[in-house]
Amino acid sequence: MNKNWEVSYFKPDEPGVFPIQDGIRLAAECPGSDKECGVVLFDKEGRHTKIPFSKEGRQGTLFGIQIKGDGVLTCRYQYYIGENKKTDSYAERITGLEKWGAGKNRERVAWGGFLREKWKYAIAGGLAGVANGFFGGGGGSVFVPLLTGYCKLDQRR
């Protein structure tokens, strides 16, 4: 994990995920805020960095944190309150539950993620509408290979 990240705090008006230049702004509700709460970032190898929220970024039960630096947008994340972890319901992307079932440890875990190249998804949505207009319901058989091959979008399996 990159320890050279720049962490700062802001007072949010609403919960959510807000992309910024070279980073991300996260705003989350932390009820029962007598316990420590914050965000845990996970890299592709599963290493994690725990970053607590600060009173500096608190507004009521909302906390805001801004993280900038190399590799931030490639991480997955979860919020924590005390020992409990939770998936962000405002995440731009949810990963970890791609396969049915709980796995070896009988625990299902989901992480939030960030969409780095939103233009691909916007164009894909528009082209899907055009393909279905020309081919009817069979447009997906033409369109899915195009998106997975050319645009490098993930295909849900």
Tab-separated table of C-alpha atoms in Angstrom:
chain	number	residue	atom	x	y	z
A	1	MET	CA	0.000	0.000	0.000
A	2	ASN	CA	1.152	3.501	-0.738
A	3	LYS	CA	1.935	5.314	2.496
A	4	ASN	CA	2.481	8.597	0.640
A	5	TRP	CA	-1.207	9.318	0.386
A	6	GLU	CA	-2.435	12.739	1.365
A	7	VAL	CA	-5.313	12.451	3.850
A	8	SER	CA	-7.482	15.412	4.790
A	9	TYR	CA	-10.976	15.875	6.185
A	10	PHE	CA	-14.037	17.875	5.169
A	11	LYS	CA	-17.494	18.450	6.649
A	12	PRO	CA	-19.957	16.727	4.290
A	13	ASP	CA	-23.551	17.736	3.620
A	14	GLU	CA	-24.584	14.299	2.366
A	15	PRO	CA	-23.183	10.759	2.265
A	16	GLY	CA	-21.587	9.551	-0.948
A	17	VAL	CA	-18.516	9.002	-3.086
A	18	PHE	CA	-17.089	12.056	-4.800
A	19	PRO	CA	-14.204	11.644	-7.297
A	20	ILE	CA	-11.585	14.382	-7.326
A	21	GLN	CA	-8.320	14.916	-9.209
A	22	ASP	CA	-5.907	12.098	-8.193
A	23	GLY	CA	-8.146	10.810	-5.416
A	24	ILE	CA	-11.517	10.394	-3.813
A	25	ARG	CA	-13.739	12.054	-1.220
A	26	LEU	CA	-15.840	9.738	0.925
A	27	ALA	CA	-18.687	10.826	3.184
A	28	ALA	CA	-20.287	8.273	5.475
A	29	GLU	CA	-22.709	8.160	8.337
A	30	CYS	CA	-21.269	6.810	11.551
A	31	PRO	CA	-24.116	6.259	14.027
A	32	GLY	CA	-23.047	5.466	17.556
A	33	SER	CA	-19.956	7.535	16.888
A	34	ASP	CA	-18.621	6.966	20.410
A	35	LYS	CA	-16.735	4.076	18.740
A	36	GLU	CA	-13.815	4.649	16.396
A	37	CYS	CA	-14.947	4.653	12.768
A	38	GLY	CA	-13.253	5.169	9.447
A	39	VAL	CA	-12.350	3.563	6.145
A	40	VAL	CA	-10.196	0.529	5.335
A	41	LEU	CA	-8.548	0.494	1.897
A	42	PHE	CA	-7.535	-2.870	0.361
A	43	ASP	CA	-5.099	-3.248	-2.526
A	44	LYS	CA	-5.219	-6.047	-5.120
A	45	GLU	CA	-3.040	-8.315	-2.957
A	46	GLY	CA	-5.385	-7.939	0.024
A	47	ARG	CA	-3.086	-5.707	2.082
A	48	HIS	CA	-5.026	-3.047	3.904
A	49	THR	CA	-4.641	0.396	5.405
A	50	LYS	CA	-7.013	1.580	8.118
A	51	ILE	CA	-7.669	5.334	8.159
A	52	PRO	CA	-9.845	6.661	11.005
A	53	PHE	CA	-12.274	9.527	10.565
A	54	SER	CA	-11.501	12.734	12.424
A	55	LYS	CA	-13.690	15.130	14.389
A	56	GLU	CA	-12.299	17.755	12.017
A	57	GLY	CA	-14.453	16.179	9.266
A	58	ARG	CA	-17.570	15.584	11.360
A	59	GLN	CA	-20.946	17.179	10.773
A	60	GLY	CA	-23.630	15.579	12.924
A	61	THR	CA	-23.346	11.832	12.301
A	62	LEU	CA	-21.619	12.353	8.919
A	63	PHE	CA	-17.864	12.129	8.508
A	64	GLY	CA	-15.878	13.218	5.450
A	65	ILE	CA	-12.426	12.100	4.390
A	66	GLN	CA	-10.372	12.949	1.308
A	67	ILE	CA	-7.580	10.654	0.144
A	68	LYS	CA	-5.258	11.638	-2.703
A	69	GLY	CA	-2.276	9.885	-4.237
A	70	ASP	CA	-1.065	7.123	-6.518
A	71	GLY	CA	-3.082	3.930	-6.409
A	72	VAL	CA	-6.015	5.224	-4.358
A	73	LEU	CA	-8.527	4.652	-7.153
A	74	THR	CA	-7.381	1.052	-7.691
A	75	CYS	CA	-8.250	0.098	-4.100
A	76	ARG	CA	-11.385	-1.510	-2.734
A	77	TYR	CA	-12.759	-0.221	0.542
A	78	GLN	CA	-15.069	-0.817	3.483
A	79	TYR	CA	-16.129	1.370	6.362
A	80	TYR	CA	-15.641	0.266	9.933
A	81	ILE	CA	-17.397	1.171	13.165
A	82	GLY	CA	-15.560	-0.372	16.097
A	83	GLU	CA	-14.900	-3.973	15.057
A	84	ASN	CA	-17.761	-4.125	12.531
A	85	LYS	CA	-17.117	-3.578	8.821
A	86	LYS	CA	-19.753	-2.503	6.327
A	87	THR	CA	-19.987	-2.081	2.586
A	88	ASP	CA	-20.737	1.432	1.387
A	89	SER	CA	-24.252	1.614	-0.026
A	90	TYR	CA	-23.127	4.650	-2.054
A	91	ALA	CA	-20.138	2.870	-3.640
A	92	GLU	CA	-19.694	3.352	-7.373
A	93	ARG	CA	-18.926	-0.347	-7.676
A	94	ILE	CA	-19.432	-3.400	-5.450
A	95	THR	CA	-17.055	-6.369	-5.710
A	96	GLY	CA	-16.579	-9.591	-3.810
A	97	LEU	CA	-19.925	-11.291	-4.418
A	98	GLU	CA	-19.388	-12.289	-8.033
A	99	LYS	CA	-19.763	-16.003	-7.289
A	100	TRP	CA	-22.735	-17.649	-5.648
A	101	GLY	CA	-22.188	-19.030	-2.149
A	102	ALA	CA	-20.092	-18.145	0.832
A	103	GLY	CA	-16.782	-19.816	-0.025
A	104	LYS	CA	-14.487	-21.824	2.219
A	105	ASN	CA	-14.767	-19.656	5.317
A	106	ARG	CA	-18.591	-19.416	5.084
A	107	GLU	CA	-18.364	-15.634	5.095
A	108	ARG	CA	-19.570	-13.384	2.300
A	109	VAL	CA	-17.609	-10.163	1.970
A	110	ALA	CA	-18.291	-7.240	-0.340
A	111	TRP	CA	-16.133	-4.181	-0.930
A	112	GLY	CA	-16.847	-0.819	-2.440
A	113	GLY	CA	-14.785	0.316	-5.401
A	114	PHE	CA	-14.274	3.284	-7.668
A	115	LEU	CA	-15.051	3.610	-11.380
A	116	ARG	CA	-11.945	5.079	-12.934
A	117	GLU	CA	-13.114	5.270	-16.534
A	118	LYS	CA	-16.788	6.216	-16.426
A	119	TRP	CA	-16.807	7.195	-20.090
A	120	LYS	CA	-16.647	3.503	-21.084
A	121	TYR	CA	-19.836	2.760	-19.191
A	122	ALA	CA	-21.624	5.827	-20.535
A	123	ILE	CA	-20.751	4.947	-24.135
A	124	ALA	CA	-21.645	1.295	-23.514
A	125	GLY	CA	-25.103	2.249	-22.275
A	126	GLY	CA	-25.766	4.366	-25.335
A	127	LEU	CA	-24.494	1.739	-27.756
A	128	ALA	CA	-26.560	-0.963	-26.030
A	129	GLY	CA	-29.676	1.052	-26.766
A	130	VAL	CA	-28.692	1.434	-30.428
A	131	ALA	CA	-27.849	-2.288	-30.780
A	132	ASN	CA	-31.157	-3.333	-29.246
A	133	GLY	CA	-32.954	-0.908	-31.566
A	134	PHE	CA	-31.412	-2.565	-34.633
A	135	PHE	CA	-31.355	-6.175	-33.481
A	136	GLY	CA	-34.199	-6.285	-30.974
A	137	GLY	CA	-33.540	-8.415	-27.898
A	138	GLY	CA	-30.661	-10.200	-29.695
A	139	GLY	CA	-28.469	-7.119	-29.671
A	140	GLY	CA	-26.650	-8.418	-26.610
A	141	SER	CA	-25.160	-11.332	-28.542
A	142	VAL	CA	-23.414	-8.796	-30.766
A	143	PHE	CA	-22.749	-6.190	-28.133
A	144	VAL	CA	-21.317	-8.200	-25.181
A	145	PRO	CA	-18.265	-9.545	-27.090
A	146	LEU	CA	-17.592	-6.037	-28.367
A	147	LEU	CA	-17.651	-4.527	-24.863
A	148	THR	CA	-15.590	-7.226	-23.198
A	149	GLY	CA	-12.990	-7.319	-25.982
A	150	TYR	CA	-12.653	-3.749	-27.210
A	151	CYS	CA	-13.601	-1.704	-24.153
A	152	LYS	CA	-12.142	-4.219	-21.655
A	153	LEU	CA	-15.279	-4.081	-19.473
A	154	ASP	CA	-15.776	-6.906	-16.995
A	155	GLN	CA	-18.416	-9.462	-17.845
A	156	ARG	CA	-20.435	-10.787	-14.922
A	157	ARG	CA	-20.139	-14.562	-14.770
